[in-house]
Short mmCIF file of C-alpha atoms and ligand atoms in Angstrom, two decimals:
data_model
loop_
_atom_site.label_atom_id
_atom_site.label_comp_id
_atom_site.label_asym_id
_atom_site.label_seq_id
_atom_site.Cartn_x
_atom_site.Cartn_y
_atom_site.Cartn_z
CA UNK U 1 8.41 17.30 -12.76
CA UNK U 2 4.80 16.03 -11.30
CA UNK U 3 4.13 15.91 -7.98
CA UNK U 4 2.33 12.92 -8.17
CA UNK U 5 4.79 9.71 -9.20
CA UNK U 6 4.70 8.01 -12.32
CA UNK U 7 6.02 4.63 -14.35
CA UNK U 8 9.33 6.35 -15.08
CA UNK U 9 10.20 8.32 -11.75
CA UNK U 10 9.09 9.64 -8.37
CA UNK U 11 7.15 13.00 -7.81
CA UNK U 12 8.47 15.63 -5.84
CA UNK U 13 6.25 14.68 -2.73
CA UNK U 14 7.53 10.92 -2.59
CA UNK U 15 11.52 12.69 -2.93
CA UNK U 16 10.34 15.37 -0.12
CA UNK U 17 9.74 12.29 2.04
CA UNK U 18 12.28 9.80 1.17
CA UNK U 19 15.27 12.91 1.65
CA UNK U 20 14.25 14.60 4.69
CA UNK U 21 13.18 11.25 6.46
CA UNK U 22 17.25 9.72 5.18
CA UNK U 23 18.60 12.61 6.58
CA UNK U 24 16.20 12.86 10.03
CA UNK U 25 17.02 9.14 10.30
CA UNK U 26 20.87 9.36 9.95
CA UNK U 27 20.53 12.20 12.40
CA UNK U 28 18.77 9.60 14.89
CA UNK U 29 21.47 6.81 14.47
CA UNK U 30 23.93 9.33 16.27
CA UNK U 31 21.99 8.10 19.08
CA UNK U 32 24.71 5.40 19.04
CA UNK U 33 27.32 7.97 19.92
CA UNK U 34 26.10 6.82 23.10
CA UNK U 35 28.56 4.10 23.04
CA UNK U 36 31.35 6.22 23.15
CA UNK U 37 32.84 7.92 25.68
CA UNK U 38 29.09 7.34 27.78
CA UNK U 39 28.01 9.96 25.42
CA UNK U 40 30.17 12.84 26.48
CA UNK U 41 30.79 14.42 22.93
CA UNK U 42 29.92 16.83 20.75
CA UNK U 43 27.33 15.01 18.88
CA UNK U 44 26.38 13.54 22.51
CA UNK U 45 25.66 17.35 23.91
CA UNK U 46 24.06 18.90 20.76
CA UNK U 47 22.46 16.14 18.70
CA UNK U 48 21.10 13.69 20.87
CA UNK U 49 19.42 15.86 22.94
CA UNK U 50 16.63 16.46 20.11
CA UNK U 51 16.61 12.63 20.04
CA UNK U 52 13.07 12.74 21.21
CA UNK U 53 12.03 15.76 19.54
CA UNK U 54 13.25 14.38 15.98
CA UNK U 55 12.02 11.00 16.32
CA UNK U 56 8.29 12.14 16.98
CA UNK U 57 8.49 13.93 14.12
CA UNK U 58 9.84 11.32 12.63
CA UNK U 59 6.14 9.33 13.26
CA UNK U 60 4.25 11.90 12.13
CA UNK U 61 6.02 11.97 8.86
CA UNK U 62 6.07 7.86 8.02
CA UNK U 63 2.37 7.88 8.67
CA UNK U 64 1.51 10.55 6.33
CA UNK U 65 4.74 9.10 4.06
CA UNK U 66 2.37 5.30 4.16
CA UNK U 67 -0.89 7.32 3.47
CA UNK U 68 0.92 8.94 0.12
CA UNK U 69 2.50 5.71 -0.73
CA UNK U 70 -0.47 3.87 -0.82
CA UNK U 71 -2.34 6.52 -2.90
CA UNK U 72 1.00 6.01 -5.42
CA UNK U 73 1.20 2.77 -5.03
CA UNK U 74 -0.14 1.86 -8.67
CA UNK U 75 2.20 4.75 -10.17
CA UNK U 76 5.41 4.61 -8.99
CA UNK U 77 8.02 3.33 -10.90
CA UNK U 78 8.65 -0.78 -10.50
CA UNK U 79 11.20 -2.12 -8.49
CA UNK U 80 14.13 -3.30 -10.76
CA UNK U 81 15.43 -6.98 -11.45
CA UNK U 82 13.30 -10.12 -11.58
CA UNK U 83 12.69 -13.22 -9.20
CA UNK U 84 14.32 -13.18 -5.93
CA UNK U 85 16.50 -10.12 -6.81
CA UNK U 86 13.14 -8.01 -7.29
CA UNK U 87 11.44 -10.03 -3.76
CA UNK U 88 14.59 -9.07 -1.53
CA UNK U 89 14.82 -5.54 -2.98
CA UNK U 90 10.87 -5.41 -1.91
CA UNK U 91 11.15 -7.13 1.26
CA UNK U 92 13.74 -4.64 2.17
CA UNK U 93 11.88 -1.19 1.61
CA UNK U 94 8.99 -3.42 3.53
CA UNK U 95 11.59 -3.56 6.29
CA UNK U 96 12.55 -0.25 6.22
CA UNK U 97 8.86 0.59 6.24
CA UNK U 98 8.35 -1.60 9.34
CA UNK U 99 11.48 -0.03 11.27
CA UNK U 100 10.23 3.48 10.51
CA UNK U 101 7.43 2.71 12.16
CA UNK U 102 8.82 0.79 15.11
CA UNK U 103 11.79 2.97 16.54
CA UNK U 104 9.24 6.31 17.32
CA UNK U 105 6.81 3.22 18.95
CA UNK U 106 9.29 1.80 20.68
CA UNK U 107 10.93 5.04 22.20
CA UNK U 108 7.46 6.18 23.41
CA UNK U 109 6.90 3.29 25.23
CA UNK U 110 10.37 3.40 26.55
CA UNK U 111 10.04 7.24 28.08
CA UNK U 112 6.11 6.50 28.91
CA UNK U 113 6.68 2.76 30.55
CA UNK U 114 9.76 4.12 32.63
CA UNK U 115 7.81 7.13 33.63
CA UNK U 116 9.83 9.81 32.31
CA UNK U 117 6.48 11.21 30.76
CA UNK U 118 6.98 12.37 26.99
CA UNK U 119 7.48 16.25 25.14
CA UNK U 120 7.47 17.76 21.79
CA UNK U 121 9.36 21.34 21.63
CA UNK U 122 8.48 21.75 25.41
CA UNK U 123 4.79 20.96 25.04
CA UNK U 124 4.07 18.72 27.40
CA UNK U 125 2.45 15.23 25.95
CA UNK U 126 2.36 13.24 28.90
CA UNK U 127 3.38 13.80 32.26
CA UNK U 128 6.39 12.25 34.40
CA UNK U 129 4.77 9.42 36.70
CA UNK U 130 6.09 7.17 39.42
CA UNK U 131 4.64 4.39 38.16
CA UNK U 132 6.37 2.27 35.68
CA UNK U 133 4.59 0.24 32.89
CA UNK U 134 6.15 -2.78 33.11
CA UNK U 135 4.95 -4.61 29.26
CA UNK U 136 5.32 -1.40 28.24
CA UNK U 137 9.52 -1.09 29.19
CA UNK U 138 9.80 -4.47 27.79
CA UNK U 139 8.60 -4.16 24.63
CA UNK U 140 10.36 -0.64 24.54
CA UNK U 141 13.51 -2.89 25.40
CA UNK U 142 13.35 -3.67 21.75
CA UNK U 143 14.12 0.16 20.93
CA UNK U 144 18.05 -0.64 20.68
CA UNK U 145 17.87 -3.98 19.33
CA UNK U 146 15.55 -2.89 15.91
CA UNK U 147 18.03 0.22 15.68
CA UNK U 148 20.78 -2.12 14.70
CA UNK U 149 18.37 -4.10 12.05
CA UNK U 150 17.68 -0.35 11.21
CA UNK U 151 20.81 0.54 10.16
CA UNK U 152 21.98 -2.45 8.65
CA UNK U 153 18.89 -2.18 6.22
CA UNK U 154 20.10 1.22 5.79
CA UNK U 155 23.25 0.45 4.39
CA UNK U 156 22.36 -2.50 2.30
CA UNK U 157 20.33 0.36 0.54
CA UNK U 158 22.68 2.56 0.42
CA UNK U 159 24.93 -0.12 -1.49
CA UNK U 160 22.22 -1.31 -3.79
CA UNK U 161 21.62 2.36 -4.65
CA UNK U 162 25.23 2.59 -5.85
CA UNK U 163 25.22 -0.78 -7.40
CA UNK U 164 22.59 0.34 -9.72
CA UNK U 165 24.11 3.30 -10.42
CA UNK U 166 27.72 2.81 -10.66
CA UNK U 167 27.87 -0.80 -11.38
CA UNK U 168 24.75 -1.39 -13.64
CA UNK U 169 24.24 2.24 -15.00
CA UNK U 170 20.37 1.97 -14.53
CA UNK U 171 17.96 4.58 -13.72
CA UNK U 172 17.12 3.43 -10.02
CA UNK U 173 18.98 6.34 -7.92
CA UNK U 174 18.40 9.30 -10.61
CA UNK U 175 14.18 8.36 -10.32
CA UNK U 176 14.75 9.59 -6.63
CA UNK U 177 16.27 12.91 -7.67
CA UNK U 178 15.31 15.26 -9.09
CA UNK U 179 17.51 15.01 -12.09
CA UNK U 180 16.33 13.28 -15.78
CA UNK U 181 17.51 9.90 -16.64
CA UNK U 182 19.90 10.09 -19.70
CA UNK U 183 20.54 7.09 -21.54
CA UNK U 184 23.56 8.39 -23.33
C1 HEM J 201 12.88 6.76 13.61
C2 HEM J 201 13.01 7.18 14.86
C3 HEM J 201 14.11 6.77 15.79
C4 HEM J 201 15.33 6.20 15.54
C5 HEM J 201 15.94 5.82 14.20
C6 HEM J 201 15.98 6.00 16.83
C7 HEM J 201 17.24 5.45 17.00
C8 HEM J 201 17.85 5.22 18.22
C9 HEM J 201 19.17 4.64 18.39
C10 HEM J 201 20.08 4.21 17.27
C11 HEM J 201 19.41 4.57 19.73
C12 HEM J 201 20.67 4.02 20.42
C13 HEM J 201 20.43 2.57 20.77
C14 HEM J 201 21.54 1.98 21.60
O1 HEM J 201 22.04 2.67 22.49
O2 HEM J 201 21.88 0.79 21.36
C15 HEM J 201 18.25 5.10 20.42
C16 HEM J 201 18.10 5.20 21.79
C17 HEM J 201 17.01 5.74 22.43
N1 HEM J 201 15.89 6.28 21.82
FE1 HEM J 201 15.52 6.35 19.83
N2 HEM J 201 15.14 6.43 17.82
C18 HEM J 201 14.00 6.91 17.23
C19 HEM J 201 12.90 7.46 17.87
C20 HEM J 201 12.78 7.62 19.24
C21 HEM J 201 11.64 8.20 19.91
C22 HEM J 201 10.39 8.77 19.23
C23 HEM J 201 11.90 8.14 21.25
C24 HEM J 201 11.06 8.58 22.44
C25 HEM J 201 9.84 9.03 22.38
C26 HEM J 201 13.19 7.53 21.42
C27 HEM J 201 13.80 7.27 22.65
C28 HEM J 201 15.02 6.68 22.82
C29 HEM J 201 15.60 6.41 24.11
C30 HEM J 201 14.95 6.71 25.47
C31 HEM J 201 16.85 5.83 23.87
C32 HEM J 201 17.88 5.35 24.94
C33 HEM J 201 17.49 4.02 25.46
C34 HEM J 201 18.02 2.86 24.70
O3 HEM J 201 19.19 2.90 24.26
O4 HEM J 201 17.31 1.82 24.54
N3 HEM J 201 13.71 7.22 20.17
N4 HEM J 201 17.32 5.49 19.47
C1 HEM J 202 18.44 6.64 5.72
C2 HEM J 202 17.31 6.09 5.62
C3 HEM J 202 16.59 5.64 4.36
C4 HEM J 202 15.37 5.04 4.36
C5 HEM J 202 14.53 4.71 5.60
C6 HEM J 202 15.00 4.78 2.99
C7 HEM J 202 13.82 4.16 2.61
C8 HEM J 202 13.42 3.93 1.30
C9 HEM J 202 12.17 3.34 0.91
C10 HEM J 202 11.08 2.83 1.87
C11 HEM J 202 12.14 3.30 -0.45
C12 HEM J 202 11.00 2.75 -1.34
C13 HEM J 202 10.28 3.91 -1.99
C14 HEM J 202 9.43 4.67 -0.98
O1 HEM J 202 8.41 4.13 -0.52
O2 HEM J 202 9.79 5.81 -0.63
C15 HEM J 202 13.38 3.88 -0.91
C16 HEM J 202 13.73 4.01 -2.22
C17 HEM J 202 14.99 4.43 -2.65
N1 HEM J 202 16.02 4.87 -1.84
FE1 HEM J 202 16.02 5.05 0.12
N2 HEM J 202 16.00 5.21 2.16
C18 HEM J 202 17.01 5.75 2.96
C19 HEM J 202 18.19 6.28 2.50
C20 HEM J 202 18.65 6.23 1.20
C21 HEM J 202 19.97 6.63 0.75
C22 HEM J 202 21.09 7.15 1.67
C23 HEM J 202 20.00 6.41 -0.59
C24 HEM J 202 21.11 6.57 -1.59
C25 HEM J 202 22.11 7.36 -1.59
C26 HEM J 202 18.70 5.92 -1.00
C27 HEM J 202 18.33 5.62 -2.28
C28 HEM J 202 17.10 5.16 -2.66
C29 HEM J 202 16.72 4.90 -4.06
C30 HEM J 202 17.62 5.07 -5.28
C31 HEM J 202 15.39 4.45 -4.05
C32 HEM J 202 14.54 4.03 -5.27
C33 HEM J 202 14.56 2.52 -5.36
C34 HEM J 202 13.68 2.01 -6.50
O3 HEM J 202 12.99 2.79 -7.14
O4 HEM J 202 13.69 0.79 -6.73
N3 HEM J 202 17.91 5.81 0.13
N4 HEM J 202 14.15 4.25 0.17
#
């Protein structure tokens, strides 16, 4: 197994990314546990509180995931299926580029436009401040509303992954493991 992709399958830097970003993003999405009970919940009390935390890391890791993907770009295996099958299967890891991006944005300027100031693991990034931002609150308004894009793109994924691999016995979710293809 390369680390770099190829024609046939992704390298073991491009699964690194896509795995621990899935599971970093589901781990986000509890976020909506908010909904419930005003957060008061397990998941509310021990999970969400890294919400912050997570999601910065989160930004760090997409723009370094873009950098590789670019560099791989002529490698990596192609997208399956043909015409408008192959455009919306495209258009939708496009999207789920452009939300990966756009939720750590979006919460910054959230927790920097209300004045809550912004931390990593304690450090402080920027400090708490009286003054709100207003453009900046409004575009961070969009925070919840692209979560719910977000996770819809998510599952439509998640289906298409088991579509190809239940339904039309292909090799598009074993290219993302780790595991060999076998035709047989
Ligand atoms: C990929 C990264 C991220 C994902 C997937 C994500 C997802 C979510 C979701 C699903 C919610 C609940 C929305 C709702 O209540 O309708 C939420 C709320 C929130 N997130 Fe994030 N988030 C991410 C990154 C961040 C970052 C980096 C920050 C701050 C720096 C942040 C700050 C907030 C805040 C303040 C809320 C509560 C306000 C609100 O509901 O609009 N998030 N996030
Ligand atoms: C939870 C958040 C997820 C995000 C943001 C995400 C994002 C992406 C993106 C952008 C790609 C295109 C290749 C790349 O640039 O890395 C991709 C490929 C893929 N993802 Fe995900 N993914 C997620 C979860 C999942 C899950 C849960 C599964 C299946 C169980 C899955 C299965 C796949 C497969 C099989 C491919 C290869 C598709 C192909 O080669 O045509 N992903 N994913």
């Amino acid at each position: 197994m390369t680390y770099q992709d190829t024609q046939r399958r992704y390298g073991v830097i491009s699964l690194l990314f896509h795995w621990t970003m899935a599971l970093l993003i589901i781990v986000q999405f509890m976020a909506l546990g908010g909904y419930i009970n005003e957060g008061e919940h397990w998941i509310g009390n021990n999970i969400v509180p890294w919400h912050v935390d997570i999601g910065l890391l989160l930004l760090v890791l997409v723009s370094l995931r873009i950098i590789w993907m670019l560099s791989q770009r002529q490698r990596r295996p192609e997208v399956h299926g043909q015409g408008a099958m192959q455009l919306l299967a495209k258009g939708g890891h496009f999207l789920l580029y452009a939300c990966m991006v756009l939720m750590p944005v979006t919460g910054i300027l959230l927790m920097v436009g209300g004045g809550h100031g912004l931390g990593f693991l304690g450090i402080e990034l920027v400090a708490e401040s009286k003054n709100e931002i207003p453009w900046a609150v409004a575009l961070g308004e969009w925070h919840a509303q692209i979560s719910w894009l977000f996770v819809a793109l998510v599952l439509g994924h998640f289906a298409a992954a088991l579509y190809h691999h239940f339904i039309k016995h292909d090799d598009t979710l074993i290219r993302m493991t780790a595991k060999r293809f076998d035709q047989s």
